[in-house]
Coordinates of C-alpha atoms in Angstrom, one line a residue:
X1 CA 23.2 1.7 -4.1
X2 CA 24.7 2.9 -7.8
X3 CA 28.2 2.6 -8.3
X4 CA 28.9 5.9 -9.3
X5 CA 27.0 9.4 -10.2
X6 CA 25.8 10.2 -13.3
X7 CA 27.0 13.0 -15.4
X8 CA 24.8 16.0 -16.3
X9 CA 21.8 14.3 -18.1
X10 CA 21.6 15.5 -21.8
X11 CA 18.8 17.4 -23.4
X12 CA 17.6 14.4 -25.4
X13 CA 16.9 12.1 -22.1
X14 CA 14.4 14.9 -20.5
X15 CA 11.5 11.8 -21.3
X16 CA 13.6 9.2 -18.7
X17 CA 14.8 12.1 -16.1
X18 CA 11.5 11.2 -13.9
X19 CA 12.3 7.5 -14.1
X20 CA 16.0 8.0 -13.0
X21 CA 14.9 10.5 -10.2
X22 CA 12.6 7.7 -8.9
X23 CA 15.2 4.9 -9.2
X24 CA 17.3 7.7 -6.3
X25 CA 14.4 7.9 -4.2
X26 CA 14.1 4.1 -3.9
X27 CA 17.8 3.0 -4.0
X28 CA 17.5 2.2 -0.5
X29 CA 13.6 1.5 -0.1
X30 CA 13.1 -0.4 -3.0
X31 CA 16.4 -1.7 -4.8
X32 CA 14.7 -4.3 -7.1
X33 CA 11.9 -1.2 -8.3
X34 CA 15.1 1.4 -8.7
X35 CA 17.0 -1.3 -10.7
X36 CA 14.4 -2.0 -13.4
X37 CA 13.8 1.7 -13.8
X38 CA 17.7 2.3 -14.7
X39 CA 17.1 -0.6 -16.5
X40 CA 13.9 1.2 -18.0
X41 CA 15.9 4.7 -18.7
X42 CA 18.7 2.9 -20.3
X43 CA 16.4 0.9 -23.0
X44 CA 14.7 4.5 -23.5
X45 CA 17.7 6.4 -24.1
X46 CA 19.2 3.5 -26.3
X47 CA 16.5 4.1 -28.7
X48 CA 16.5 7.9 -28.3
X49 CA 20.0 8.2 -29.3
X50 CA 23.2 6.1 -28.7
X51 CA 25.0 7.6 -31.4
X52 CA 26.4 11.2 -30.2
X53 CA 28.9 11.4 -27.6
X54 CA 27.7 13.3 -24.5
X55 CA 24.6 10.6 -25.2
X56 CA 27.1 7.4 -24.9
X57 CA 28.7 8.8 -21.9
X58 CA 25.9 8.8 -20.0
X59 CA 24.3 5.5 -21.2
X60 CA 27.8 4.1 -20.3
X61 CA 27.7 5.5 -16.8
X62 CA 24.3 4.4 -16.8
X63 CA 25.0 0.8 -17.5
X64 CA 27.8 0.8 -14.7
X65 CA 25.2 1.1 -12.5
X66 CA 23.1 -1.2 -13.4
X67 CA 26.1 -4.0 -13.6
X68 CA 26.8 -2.6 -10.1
X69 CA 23.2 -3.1 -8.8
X70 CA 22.8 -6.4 -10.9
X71 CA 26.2 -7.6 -8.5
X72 CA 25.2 -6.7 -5.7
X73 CA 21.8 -8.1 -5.8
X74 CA 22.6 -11.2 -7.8
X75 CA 21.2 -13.8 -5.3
X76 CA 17.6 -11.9 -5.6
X77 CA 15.5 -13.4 -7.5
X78 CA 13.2 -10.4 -8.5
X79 CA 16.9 -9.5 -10.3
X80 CA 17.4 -13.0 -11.5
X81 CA 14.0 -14.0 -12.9
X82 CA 12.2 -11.1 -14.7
X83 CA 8.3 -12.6 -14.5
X84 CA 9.7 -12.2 -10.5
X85 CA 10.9 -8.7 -11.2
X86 CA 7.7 -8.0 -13.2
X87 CA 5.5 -8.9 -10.3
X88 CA 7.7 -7.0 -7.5
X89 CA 7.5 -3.8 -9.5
X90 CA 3.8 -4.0 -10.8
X91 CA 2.7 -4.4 -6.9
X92 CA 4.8 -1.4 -5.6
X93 CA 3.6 0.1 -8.4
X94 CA -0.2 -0.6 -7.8
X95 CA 0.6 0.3 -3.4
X96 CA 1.3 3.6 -4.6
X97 CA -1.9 4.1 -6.5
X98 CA -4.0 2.9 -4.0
X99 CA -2.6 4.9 -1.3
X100 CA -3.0 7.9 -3.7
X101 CA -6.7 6.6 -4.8
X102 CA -7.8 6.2 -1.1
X103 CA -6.3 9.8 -0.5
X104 CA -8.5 11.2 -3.2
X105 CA -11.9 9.1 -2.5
X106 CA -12.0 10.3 1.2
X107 CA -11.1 14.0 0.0
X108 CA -7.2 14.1 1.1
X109 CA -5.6 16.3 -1.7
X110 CA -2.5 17.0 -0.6
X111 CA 1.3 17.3 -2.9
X112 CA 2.1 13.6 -1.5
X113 CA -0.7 12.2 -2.7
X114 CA -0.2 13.7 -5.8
X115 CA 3.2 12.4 -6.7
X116 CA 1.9 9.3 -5.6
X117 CA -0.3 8.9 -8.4
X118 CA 2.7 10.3 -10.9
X119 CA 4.8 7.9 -9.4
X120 CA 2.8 5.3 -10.1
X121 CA 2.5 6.0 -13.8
X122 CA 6.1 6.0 -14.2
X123 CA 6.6 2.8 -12.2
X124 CA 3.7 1.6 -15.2
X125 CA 6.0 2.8 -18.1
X126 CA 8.6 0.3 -15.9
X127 CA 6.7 -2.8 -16.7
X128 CA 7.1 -2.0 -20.4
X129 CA 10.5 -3.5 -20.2
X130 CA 9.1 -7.1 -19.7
X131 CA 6.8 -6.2 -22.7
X132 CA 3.4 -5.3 -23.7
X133 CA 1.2 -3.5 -20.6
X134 CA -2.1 -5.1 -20.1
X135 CA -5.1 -2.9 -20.8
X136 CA -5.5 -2.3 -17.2
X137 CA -1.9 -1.2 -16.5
X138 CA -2.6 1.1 -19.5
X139 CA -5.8 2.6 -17.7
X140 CA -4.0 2.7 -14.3
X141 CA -1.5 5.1 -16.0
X142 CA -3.6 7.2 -17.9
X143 CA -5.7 7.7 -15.1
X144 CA -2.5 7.9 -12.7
X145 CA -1.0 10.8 -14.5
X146 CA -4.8 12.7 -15.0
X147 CA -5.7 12.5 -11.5
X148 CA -1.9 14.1 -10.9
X149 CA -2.2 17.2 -13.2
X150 CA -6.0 17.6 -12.6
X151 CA -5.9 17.6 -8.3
X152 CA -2.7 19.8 -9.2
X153 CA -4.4 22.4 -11.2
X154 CA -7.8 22.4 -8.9
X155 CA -5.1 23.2 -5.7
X156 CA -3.2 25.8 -8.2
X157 CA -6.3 27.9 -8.8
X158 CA -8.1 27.2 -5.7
X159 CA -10.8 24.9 -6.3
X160 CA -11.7 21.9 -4.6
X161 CA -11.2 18.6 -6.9
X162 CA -13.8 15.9 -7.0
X163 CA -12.6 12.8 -6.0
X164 CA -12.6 9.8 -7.7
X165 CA -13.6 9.3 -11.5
X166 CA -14.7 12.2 -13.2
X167 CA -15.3 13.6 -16.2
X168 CA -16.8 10.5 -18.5
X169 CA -17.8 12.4 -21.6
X170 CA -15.2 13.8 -24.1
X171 CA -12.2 12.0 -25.9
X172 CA -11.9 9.6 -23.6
X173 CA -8.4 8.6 -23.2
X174 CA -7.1 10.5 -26.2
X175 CA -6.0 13.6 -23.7
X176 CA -4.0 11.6 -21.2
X177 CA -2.5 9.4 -24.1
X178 CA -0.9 12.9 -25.7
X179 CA 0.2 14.1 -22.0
X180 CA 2.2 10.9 -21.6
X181 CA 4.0 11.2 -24.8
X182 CA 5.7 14.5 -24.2
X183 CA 4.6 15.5 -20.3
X184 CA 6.2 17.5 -17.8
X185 CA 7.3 16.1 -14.4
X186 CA 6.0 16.2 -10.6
X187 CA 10.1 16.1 -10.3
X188 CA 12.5 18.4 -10.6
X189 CA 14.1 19.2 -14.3
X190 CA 17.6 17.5 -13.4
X191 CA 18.1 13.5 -12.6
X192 CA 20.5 14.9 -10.2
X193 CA 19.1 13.8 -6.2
X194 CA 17.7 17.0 -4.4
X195 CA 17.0 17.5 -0.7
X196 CA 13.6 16.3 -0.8
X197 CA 11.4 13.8 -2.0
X198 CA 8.8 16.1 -2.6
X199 CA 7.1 16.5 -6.0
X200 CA 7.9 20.9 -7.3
X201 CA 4.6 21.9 -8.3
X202 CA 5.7 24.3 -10.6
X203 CA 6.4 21.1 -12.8
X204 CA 3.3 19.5 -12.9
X205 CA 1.6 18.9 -16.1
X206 CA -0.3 21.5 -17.0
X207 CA -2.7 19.8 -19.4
X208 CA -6.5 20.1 -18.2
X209 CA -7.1 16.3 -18.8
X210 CA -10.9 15.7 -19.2
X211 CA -13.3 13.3 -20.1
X212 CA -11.4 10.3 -19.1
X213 CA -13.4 7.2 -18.8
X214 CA -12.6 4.4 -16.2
X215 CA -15.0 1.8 -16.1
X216 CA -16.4 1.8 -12.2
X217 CA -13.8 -0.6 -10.1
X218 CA -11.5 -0.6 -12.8
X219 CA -8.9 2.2 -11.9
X220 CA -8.7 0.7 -8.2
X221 CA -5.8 -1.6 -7.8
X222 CA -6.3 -4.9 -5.4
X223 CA -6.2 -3.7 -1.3
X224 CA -2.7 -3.8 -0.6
X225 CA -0.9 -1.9 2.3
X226 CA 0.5 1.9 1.1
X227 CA 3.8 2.9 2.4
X228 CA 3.7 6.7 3.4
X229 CA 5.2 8.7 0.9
X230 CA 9.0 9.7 1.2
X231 CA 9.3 13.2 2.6
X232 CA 8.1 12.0 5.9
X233 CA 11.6 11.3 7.3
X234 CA 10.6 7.9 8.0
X235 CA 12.0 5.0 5.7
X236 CA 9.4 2.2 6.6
X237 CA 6.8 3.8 7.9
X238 CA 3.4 2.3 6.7
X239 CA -0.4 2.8 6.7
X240 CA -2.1 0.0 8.4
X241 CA -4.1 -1.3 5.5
X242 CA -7.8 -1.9 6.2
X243 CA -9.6 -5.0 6.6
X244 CA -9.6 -7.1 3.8
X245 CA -12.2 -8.8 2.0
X246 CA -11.4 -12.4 0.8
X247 CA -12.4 -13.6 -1.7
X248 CA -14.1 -16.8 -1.9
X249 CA -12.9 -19.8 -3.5
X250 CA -14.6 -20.4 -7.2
X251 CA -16.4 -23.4 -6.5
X252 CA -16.0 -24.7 -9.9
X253 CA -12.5 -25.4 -8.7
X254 CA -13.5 -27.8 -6.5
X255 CA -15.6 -29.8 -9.0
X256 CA -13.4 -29.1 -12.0
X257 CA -12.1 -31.9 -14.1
X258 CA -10.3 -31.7 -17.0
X259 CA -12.1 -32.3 -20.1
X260 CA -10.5 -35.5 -21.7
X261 CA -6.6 -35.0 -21.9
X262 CA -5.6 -31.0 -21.4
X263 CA -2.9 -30.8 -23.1
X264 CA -1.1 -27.8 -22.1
X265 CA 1.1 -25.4 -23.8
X266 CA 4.4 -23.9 -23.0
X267 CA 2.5 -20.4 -23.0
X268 CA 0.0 -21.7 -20.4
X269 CA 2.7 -23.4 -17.8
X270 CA 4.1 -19.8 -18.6
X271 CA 0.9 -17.9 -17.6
X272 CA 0.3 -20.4 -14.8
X273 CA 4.0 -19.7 -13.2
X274 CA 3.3 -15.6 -13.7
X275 CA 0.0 -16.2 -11.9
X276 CA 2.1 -18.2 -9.1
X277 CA 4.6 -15.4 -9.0
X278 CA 2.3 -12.8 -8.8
X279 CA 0.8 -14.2 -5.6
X280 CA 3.9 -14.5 -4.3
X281 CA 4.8 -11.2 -4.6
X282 CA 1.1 -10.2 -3.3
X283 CA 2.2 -11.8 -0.2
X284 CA 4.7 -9.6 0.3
X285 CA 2.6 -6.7 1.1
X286 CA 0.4 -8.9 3.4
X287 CA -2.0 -8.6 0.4
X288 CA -4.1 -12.2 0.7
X289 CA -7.2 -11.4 -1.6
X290 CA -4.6 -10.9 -4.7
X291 CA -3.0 -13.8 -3.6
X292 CA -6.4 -16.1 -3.4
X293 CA -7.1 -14.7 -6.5
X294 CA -4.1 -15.0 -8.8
X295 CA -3.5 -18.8 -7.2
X296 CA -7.0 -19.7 -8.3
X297 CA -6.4 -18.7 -11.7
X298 CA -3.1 -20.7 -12.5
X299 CA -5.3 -23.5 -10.8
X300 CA -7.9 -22.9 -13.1
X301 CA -5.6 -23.1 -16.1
X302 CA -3.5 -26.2 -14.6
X303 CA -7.1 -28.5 -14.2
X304 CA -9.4 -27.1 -17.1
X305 CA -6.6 -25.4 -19.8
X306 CA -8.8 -22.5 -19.7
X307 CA -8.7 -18.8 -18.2

């Protein structure tokens, strides 16, 4: 848990208040995912303003926490090792959209399911702090935070929401890309903990997001396990995820020889560790087909030097 509470957050932060309210909802879930968003609203608020006072207080009482949670988790290595951390929080991040996305596909709209998807996108802005999002990270959130505000505004006026992609004409991602610069919050206004875990609806985004384009299969994160969300009163409570579908092994991989000498670079060992990490992680959540997967491409990379 943090070391101490946080004073009153200033006007300034209201972009990272969602990110802190989700590191308190996981504190004792998820420590290593409420970490790296402290971690996430402290690099946020640095560059939004480190200079006035009530601005430095906080930031210092933020980074007492994190030295707190950084000594008391010292001997994990999603803590230690950030390609570790990266993978830990991009696969809770990618549970919670796929328990939201198999809510929506079999017609489930309910407020859970859609903080689940808003959660999701903020655990995406997360991974920004090991660097640059892949471009299907920066899909996942766009679509993430549309589905949110549109199955939120369908429920509002009384309309039943289609599920799953919608909406392929228009501006694309242009409307979705605006709503994450400057949106509201499925949480409360305050990074203060309330009673419940529940999303307020009368904080949703109110943007009508349309014409958002995800290619077909794209959106959908690999088959991993959902936790239920939070307000049920039941910490570890779990979905029992449905049967899986392995994939086969490439059989190039059993025939592939390196061409001549592959000489490898320090960006592929690199790549090749991340791809070993990330199964690891997979594993974690019981999730074998992202496992197979990722372990097949560092061996790819290892025997031909190629992706």
């Amino acid at each position: 848990m943090a070391a101490a509470a946080l004073p009153p957050l200033p006007p300034q932060f209201k972009s990272i208040q969602h990110h802190l309210r989700t590191a308190q909802e996981l504190d004792k879930r998820e420590p290593v995912v409420a970490y790296y968003c402290r971690l996430y609203a402290m690099q946020t608020g640095m560059k939004i303003d480190s200079k006035t006072p009530e601005c430095r207080k906080f930031l210092s009482k933020l980074m007492d926490q994190l030295e707190a949670m950084k000594k008391q988790f010292g001997d994990n290595e999603a803590i230690t090792q950030e390609i570790v951390g990266c993978a830990h929080v991009e696969n809770y991040a990618l549970k919670m959209f796929l328990y939201a996305d198999n809510e929506d596909r079999a017609g489930q709209f309910h407020k859970n399911m859609i903080k689940s998807f808003y959660t999701a996108s903020l655990l995406i802005d997360v991974l920004t702090v090991f660097g640059e999002l892949s471009e299907e990270n920066v899909q996942h959130r766009k679509y993430a935070r549309w589905k949110a505000a549109y199955i939120h505004n369908c429920l509002k006026n009384g309309e039943t929401p289609q599920p799953g992609p919608i909406g392929m004409e228009g501006e694309g991602f242009a409307d979705a890309e605006k709503e994450e610069a400057g949106s509201s919050s499925l949480h409360s206004g305050t990074a203060q903990p309330s009673s419940s875990s529940t999303y307020e609806a009368n904080n949703i985004p109110t943007s009508n997001y349309t014409g958002i384009h995800i290619p077909p299969g794209a959106h959908a994160p690999a088959n991993t396990p959902a936790e239920v969300p939070h307000n049920t009163g039941v910490t570890s409570n779990t979905i029992q995820p449905s049967p899986q579908s392995i994939p086969l092994v490439d059989p190039s991989l059993y025939s592939a020889q390196s061409a001549g000498e592959v000489r490898l670079t320090p960006e592929d060992f690199a790549r090749a560790q991340k791809y070993c990490k990330y199964a690891g992680s997979a594993l974690q959540y019981e999730d074998v087909s992202t496992a197979v997967q990722n372990l097949q491409k560092a061996l790819k990379l290892l025997i031909t030097g190629r992706e």
